[in-house]
CSV table of C-alpha atoms in Angstrom, one decimal:
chain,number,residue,atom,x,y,z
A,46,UNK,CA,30.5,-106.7,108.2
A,47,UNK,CA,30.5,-105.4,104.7
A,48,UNK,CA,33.8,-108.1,103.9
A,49,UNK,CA,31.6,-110.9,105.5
A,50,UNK,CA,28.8,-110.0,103.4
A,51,UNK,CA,30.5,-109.8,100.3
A,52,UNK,CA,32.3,-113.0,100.8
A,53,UNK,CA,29.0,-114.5,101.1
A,54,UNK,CA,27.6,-113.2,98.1
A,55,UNK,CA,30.9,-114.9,96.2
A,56,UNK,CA,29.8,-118.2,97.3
A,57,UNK,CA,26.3,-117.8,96.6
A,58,UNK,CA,27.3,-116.1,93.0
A,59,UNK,CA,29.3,-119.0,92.4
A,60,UNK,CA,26.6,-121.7,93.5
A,61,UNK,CA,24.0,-119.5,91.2
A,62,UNK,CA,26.1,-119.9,88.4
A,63,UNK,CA,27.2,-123.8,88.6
A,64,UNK,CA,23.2,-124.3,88.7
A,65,UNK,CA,22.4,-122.1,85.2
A,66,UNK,CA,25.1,-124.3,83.9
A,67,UNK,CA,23.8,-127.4,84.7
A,68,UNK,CA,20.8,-126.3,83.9
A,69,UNK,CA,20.6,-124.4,80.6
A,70,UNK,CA,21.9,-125.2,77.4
A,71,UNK,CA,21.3,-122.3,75.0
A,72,UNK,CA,24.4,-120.2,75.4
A,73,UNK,CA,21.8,-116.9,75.2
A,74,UNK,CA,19.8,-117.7,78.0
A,75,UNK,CA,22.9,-118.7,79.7
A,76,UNK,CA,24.8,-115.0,78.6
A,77,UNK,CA,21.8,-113.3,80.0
A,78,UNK,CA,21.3,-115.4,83.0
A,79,UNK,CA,25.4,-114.9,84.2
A,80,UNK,CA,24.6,-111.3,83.8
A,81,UNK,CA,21.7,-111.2,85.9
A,82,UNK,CA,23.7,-112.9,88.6
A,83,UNK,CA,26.4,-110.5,88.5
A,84,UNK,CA,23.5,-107.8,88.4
A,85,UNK,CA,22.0,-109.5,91.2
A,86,UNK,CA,24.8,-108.9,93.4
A,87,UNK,CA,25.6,-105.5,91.9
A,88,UNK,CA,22.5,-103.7,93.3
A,89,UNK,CA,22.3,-104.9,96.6
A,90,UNK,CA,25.6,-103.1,97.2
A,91,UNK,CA,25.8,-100.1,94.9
A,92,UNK,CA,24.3,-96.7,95.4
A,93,UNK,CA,21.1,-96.6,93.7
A,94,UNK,CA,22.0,-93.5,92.3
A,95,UNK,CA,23.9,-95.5,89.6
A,96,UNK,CA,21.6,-97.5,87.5
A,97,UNK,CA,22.7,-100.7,85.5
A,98,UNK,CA,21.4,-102.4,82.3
A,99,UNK,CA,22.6,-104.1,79.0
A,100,UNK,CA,22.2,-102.1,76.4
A,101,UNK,CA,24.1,-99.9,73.4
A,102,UNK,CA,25.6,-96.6,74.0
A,103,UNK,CA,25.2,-93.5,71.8
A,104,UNK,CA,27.3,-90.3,71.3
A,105,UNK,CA,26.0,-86.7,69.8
A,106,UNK,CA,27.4,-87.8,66.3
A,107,UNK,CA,24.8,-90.5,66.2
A,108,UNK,CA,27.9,-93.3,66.5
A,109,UNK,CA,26.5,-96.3,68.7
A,110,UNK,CA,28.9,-98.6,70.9
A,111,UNK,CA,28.6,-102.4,70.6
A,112,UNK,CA,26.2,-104.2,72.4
A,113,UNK,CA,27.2,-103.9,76.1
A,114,UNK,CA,26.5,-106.6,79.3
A,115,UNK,CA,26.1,-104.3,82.0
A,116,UNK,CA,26.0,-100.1,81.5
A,117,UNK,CA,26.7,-98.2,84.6
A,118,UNK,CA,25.3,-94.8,84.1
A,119,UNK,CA,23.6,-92.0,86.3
A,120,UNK,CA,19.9,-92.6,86.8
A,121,UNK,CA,18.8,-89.4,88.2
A,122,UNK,CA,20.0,-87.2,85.3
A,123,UNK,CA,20.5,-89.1,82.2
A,124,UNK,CA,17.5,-90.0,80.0
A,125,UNK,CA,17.3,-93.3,78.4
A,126,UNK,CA,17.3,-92.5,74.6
A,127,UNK,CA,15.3,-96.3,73.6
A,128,UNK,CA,13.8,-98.1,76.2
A,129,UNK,CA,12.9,-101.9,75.5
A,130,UNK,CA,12.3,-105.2,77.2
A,131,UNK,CA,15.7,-106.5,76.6
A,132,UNK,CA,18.0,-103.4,75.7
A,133,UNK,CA,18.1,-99.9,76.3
A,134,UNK,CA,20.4,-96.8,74.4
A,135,UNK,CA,22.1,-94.0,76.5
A,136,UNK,CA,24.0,-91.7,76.2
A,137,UNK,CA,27.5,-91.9,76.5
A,138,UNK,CA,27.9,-88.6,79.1
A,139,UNK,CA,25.7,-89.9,81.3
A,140,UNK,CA,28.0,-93.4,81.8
A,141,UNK,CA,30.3,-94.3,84.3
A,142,UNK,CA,31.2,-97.9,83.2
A,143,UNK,CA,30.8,-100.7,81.5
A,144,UNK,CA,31.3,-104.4,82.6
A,145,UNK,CA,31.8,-107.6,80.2
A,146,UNK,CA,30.6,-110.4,82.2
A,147,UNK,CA,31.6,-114.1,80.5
A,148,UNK,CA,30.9,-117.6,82.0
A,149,UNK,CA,34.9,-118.7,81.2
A,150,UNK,CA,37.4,-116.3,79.7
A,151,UNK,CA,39.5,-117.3,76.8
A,152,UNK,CA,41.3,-115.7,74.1
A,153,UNK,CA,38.6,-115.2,71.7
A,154,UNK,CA,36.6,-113.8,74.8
A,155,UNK,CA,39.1,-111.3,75.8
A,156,UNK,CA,39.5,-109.9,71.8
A,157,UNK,CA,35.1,-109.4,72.0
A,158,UNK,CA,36.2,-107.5,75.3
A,159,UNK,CA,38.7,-105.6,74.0
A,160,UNK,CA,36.8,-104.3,71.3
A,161,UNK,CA,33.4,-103.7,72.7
A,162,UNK,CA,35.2,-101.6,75.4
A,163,UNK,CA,37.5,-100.0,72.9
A,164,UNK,CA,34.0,-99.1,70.8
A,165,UNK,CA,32.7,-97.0,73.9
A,166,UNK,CA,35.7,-95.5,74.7
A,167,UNK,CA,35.9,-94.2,71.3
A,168,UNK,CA,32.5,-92.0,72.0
A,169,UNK,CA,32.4,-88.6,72.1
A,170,UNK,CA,31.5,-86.8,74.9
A,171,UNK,CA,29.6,-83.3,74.1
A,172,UNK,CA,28.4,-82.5,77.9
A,173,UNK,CA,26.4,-78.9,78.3
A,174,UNK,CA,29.3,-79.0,80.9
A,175,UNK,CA,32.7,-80.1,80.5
A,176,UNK,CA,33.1,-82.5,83.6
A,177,UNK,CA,32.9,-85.7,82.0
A,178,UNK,CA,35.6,-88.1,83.5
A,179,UNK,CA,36.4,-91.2,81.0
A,180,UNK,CA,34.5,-94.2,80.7
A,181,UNK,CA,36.0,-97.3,82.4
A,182,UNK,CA,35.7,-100.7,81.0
A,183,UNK,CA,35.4,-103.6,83.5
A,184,UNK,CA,35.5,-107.1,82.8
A,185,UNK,CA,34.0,-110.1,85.0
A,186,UNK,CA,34.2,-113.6,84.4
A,187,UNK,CA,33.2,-116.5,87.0
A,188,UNK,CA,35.8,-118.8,85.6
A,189,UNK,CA,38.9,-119.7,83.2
A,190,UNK,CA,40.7,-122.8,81.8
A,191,UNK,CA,43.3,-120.6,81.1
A,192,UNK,CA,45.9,-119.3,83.9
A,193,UNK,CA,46.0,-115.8,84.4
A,194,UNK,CA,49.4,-115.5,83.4
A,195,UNK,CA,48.4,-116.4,80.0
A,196,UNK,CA,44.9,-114.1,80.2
A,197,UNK,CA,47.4,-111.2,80.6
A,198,UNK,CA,49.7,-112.4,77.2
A,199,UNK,CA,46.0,-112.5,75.1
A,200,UNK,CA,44.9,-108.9,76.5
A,201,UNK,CA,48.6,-107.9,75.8
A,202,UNK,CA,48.4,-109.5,72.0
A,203,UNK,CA,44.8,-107.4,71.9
A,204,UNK,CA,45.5,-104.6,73.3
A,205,UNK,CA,48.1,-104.2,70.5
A,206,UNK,CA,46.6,-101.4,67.8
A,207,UNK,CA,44.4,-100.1,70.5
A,208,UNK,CA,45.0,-96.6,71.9
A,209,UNK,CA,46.0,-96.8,75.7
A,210,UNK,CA,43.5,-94.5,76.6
A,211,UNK,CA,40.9,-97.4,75.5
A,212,UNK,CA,42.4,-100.3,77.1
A,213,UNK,CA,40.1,-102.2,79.9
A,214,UNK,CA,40.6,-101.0,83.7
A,215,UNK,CA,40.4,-104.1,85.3
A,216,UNK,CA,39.3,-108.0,84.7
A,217,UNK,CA,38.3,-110.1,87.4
A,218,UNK,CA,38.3,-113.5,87.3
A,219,UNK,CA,36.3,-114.8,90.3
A,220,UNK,CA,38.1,-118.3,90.7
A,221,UNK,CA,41.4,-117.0,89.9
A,222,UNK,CA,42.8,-113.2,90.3
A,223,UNK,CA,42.2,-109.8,88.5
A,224,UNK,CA,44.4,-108.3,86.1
A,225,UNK,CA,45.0,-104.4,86.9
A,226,UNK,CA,46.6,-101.8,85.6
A,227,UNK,CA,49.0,-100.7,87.8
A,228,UNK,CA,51.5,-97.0,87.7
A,229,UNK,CA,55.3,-98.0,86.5
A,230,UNK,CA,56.4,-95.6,88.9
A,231,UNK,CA,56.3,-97.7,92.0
A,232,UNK,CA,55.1,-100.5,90.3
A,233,UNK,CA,52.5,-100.9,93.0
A,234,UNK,CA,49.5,-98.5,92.6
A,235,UNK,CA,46.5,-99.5,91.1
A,236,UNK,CA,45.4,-97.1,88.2
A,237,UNK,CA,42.0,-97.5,86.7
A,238,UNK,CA,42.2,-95.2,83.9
A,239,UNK,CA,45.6,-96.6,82.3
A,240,UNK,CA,47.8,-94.7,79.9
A,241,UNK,CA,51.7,-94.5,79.0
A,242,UNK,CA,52.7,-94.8,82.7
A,243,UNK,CA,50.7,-97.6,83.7
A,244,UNK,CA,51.3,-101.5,82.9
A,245,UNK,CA,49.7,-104.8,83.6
A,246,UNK,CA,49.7,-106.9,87.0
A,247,UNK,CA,48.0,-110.2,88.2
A,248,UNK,CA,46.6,-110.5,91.7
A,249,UNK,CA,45.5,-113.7,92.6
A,250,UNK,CA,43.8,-114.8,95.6
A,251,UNK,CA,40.4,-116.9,96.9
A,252,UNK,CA,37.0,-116.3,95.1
A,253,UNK,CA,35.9,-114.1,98.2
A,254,UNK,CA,38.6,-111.7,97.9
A,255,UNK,CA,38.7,-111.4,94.4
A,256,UNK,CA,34.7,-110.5,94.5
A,257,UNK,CA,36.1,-108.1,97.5
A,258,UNK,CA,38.6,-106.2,95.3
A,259,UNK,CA,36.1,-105.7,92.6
A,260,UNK,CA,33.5,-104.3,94.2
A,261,UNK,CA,35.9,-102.0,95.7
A,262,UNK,CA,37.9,-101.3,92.7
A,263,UNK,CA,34.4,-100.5,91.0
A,264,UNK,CA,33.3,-98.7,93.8
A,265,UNK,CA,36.2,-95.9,94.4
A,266,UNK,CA,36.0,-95.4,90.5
A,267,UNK,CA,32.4,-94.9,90.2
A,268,UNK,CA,33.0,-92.5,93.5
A,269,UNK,CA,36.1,-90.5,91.8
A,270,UNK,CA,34.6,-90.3,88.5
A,271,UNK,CA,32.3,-87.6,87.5
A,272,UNK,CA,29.3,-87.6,84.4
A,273,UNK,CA,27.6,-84.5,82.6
A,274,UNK,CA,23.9,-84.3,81.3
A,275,UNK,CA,23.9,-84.9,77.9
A,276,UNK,CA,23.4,-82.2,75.4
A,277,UNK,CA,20.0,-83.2,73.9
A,278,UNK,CA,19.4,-80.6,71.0
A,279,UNK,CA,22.7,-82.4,69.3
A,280,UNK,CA,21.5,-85.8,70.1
A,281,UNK,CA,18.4,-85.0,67.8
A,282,UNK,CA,19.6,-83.1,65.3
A,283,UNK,CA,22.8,-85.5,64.8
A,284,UNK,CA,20.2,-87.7,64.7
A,285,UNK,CA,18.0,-86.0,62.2
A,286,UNK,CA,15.3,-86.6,65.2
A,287,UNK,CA,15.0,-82.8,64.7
A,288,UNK,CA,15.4,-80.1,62.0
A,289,UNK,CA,16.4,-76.9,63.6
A,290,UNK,CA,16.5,-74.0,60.9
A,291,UNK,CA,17.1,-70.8,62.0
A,292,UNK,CA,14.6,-67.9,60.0
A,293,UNK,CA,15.5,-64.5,61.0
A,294,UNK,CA,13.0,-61.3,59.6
A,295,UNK,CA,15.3,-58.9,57.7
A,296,UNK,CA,14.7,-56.4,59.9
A,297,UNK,CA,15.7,-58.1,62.7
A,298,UNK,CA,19.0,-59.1,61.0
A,299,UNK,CA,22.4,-58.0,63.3
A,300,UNK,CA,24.3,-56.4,61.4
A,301,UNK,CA,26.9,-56.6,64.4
A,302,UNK,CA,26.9,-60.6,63.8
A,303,UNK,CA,28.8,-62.9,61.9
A,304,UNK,CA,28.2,-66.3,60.1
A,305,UNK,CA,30.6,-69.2,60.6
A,306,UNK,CA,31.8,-70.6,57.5
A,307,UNK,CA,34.8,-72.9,56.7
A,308,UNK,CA,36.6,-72.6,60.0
A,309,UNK,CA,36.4,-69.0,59.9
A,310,UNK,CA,33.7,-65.8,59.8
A,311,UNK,CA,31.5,-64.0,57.7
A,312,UNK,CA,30.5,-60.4,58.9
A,313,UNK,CA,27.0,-59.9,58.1
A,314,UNK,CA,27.0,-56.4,57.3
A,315,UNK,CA,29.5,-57.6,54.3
A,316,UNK,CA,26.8,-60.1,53.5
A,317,UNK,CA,24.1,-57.2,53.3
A,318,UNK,CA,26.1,-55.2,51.0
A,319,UNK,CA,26.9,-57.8,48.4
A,320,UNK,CA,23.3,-58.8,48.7
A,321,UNK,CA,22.3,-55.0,48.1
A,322,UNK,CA,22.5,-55.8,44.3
A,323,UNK,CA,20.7,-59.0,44.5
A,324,UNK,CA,17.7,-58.6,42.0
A,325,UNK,CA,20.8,-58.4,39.3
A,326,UNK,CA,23.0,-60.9,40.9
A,327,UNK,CA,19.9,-63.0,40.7
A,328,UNK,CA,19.7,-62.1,37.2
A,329,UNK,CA,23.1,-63.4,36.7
A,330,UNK,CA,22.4,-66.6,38.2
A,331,UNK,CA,19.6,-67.3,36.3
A,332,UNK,CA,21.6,-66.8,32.7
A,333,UNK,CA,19.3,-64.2,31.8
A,334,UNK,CA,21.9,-61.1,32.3
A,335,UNK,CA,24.1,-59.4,29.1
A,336,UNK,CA,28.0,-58.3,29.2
A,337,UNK,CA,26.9,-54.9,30.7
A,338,UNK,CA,24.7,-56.6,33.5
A,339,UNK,CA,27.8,-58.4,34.8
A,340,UNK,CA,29.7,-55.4,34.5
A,341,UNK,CA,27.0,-53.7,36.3
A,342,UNK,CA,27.4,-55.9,39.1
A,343,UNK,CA,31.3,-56.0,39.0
A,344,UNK,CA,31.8,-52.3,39.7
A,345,UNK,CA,29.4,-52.2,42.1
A,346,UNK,CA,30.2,-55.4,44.2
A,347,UNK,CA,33.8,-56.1,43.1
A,348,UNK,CA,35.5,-54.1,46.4
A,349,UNK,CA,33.2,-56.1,48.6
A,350,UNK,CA,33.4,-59.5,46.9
A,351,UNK,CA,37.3,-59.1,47.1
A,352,UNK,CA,37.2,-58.3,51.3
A,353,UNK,CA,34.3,-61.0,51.3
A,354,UNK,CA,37.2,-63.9,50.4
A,355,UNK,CA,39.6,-62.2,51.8
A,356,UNK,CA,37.8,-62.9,55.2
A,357,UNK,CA,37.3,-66.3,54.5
A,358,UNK,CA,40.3,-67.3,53.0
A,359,UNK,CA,42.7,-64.8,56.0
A,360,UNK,CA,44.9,-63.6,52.4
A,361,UNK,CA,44.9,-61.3,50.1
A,362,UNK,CA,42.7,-61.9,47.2
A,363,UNK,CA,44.3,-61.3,43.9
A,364,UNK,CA,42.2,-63.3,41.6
A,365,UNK,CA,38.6,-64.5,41.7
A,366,UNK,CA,36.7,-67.1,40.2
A,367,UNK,CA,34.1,-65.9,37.6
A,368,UNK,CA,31.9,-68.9,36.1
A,369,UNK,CA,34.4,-71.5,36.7
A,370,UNK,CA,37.3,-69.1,35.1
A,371,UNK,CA,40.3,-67.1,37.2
A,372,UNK,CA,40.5,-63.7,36.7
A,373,UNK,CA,43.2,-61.4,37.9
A,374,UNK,CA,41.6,-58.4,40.3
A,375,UNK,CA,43.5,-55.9,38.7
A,376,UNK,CA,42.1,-56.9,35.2
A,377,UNK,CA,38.5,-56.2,36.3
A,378,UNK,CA,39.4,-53.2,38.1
A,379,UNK,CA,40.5,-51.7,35.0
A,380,UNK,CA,38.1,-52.9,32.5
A,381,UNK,CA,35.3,-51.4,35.2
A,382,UNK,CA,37.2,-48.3,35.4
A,383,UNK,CA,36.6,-48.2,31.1
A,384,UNK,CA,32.9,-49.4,32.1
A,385,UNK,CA,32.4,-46.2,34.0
A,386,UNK,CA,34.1,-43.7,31.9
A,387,UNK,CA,31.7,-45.2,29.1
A,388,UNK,CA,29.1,-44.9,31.1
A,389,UNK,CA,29.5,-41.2,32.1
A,390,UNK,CA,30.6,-40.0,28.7
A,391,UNK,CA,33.8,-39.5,29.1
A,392,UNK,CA,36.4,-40.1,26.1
A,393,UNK,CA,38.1,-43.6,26.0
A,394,UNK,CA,41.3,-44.3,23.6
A,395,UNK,CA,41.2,-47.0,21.2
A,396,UNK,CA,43.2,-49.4,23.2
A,397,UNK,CA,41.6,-48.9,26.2
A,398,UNK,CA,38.5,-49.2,24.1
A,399,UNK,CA,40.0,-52.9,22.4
A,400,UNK,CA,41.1,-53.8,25.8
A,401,UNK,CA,37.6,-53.5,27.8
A,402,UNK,CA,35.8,-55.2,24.3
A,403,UNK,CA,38.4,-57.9,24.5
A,404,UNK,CA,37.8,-58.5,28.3
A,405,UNK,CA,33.8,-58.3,28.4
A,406,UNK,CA,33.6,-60.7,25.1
A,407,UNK,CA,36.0,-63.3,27.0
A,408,UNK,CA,34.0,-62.9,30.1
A,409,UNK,CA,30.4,-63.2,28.9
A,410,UNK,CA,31.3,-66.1,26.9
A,411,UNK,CA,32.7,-67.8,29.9
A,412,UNK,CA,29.2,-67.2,31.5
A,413,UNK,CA,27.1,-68.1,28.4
A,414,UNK,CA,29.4,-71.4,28.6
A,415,UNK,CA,27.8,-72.5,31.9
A,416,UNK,CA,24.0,-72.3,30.8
């Protein structure tokens, strides 16, 4: 029953489509009206869980795909992100397929194909699960002046910088064949997500059957393949749709967390003791602080500043950058360990004395330099 049916709905797709030929010349309205055909014929024998619609598909990064023909994507869990008359954007974890429909295939046709399924499959996928199966790219013309032998040398020609992993699953030509990607290993099973082991075939056979092996070829993938709901927060923020800052109450701080920061992490207790001294460090910042402010700071923050970059950085930190200057660690650890002695009263020999002058004057000028 189901082949009878389907073999009817080739003839009548075919009639349908000789009559917007004769009938229309502006190759929009013709582009849309092939589509509608195809679409036509589509929903009276797909599940109506899938939904279908031309449109442009978006990723969390805020990329968008090319304009697509026909979007196959799940219509119970996926939320259309722009919604108009004549096009709609979805997101690209919520889609099954895409299908290229064109009124006669050609060389310049199959390079639009190639690229506007290549510019899907280059989407990222950011799922709140990770079940997304890959995006297959269809292609569905009613007819060709060119043979199918020489269909297969243009895909072949523009398929050439494109990563295998984004090359179309299958093209259908109704009055001809299909093109399919089939394993090497056998050389005779049909593979609709192609890769290194896979390579190009022609089958070629009567209008009814070719519509037959579509639908079917459509239908198992859309069966085996499997879609995620999007993750929405990303979609906004990536889209700057939404600001999320995060404010947390110093109380309320964790000391038991961590930032993330360059790849790596940032305890936050170390952050709360380098911050301990932030009325002077603020001082500094400002250029309002003297030589013995900075040194100040140094002898009290130096141990934690030094494990600070050490943690970000995964080495051990020898130098540090002062103002836009390197100083060696050792350096300041001594001239602090003069600061304190000075500071308690203890004596200090002249060229320890001359040593700590020398190192303060060529640090404070450093900082003055910057304001």
């Amino acid at each position: 029953m189901l082949k009878h049916s389907i073999h009817a709905a080739a003839k009548k797709m075919q009639i349908d489509f000789e009559e917007v030929t004769e009938n229309i010349n502006h190759m929009g309205e013709r582009g849309s009206s092939r589509e509608a055909i195809l679409l036509r014929y589509l929903r009276n024998y797909i599940p109506s869980k899938y939904e279908m619609d031309n449109g442009v598909i978006i990723d969390g990064n805020g990329t968008q795909s090319r304009q697509q023909d026909i979007i196959i994507y799940d219509s119970f869990n996926s939320p259309v992100l722009l919604d108009m008359e004549k096009t709609k954007m979805v997101p690209i974890e919520s889609v099954f397929s895409v299908i290229e429909v064109k009124s006669s295939l050609k060389k310049t046709e199959i390079e639009k194909c190639v690229k506007n399924i290549s510019s899907v499959k280059s989407l990222v996928k950011n799922g709140l699960v990770e079940i997304n199966s890959p995006t297959a790219g269809f292609v569905f013309a009613f007819t060709s002046t060119t043979t199918l032998e020489t269909l297969l040398d243009n895909l072949v020609e523009a398929n050439h910088d494109v990563e295998k992993h984004k090359h179309i699953s299958v093209i259908c030509v109704l009055d001809k064949g299909l093109i399919v990607n089939v394993s090497k290993k056998g050389l005779k099973d049909i593979v609709l997500v192609p890769d290194e082991d896979t390579t190009l075939a022609i089958i070629k056979n009567t209008a009814e059957n070719n519509l037959m092996l579509f639908y079917l070829l459509l239908m198992q993938y859309l069966n085996q393949s499997s879609v995620s709901v999007p993750n929405l927060l990303k979609y906004a923020s990536e889209g700057e749709l939404l600001n999320i800052e995060y404010t947390i109450p110093k109380r309320h701080v964790p000391l038991d967390g961590y930032y993330e920061f360059n790849g790596g992490v940032i305890d936050i207790e170390n952050v709360n003791k380098i911050m301990k001294d932030s009325d002077l460090q603020e001082k500094i910042c400002e250029g309002k602080a003297n030589s013995e402010d900075i040194m100040l700071y140094l002898s009290k923050q130096l141990n934690n500043i030094v494990k600070h970059a050490e943690k970000i950085n995964g080495n051990p930190q020898y130098t540090i950058d002062f103002m836009g200057k390197i100083y060696r660690v050792f350096e300041i650890e001594k001239s602090i360990s003069i600061f304190n002695k000075l500071n308690s009263g203890e004596e200090v020999d002249q060229e320890d004395l001359d040593l700590y002058t020398g190192f303060c004057k060529d640090m404070y000028e450093q900082y003055r330099s910057q304001f």
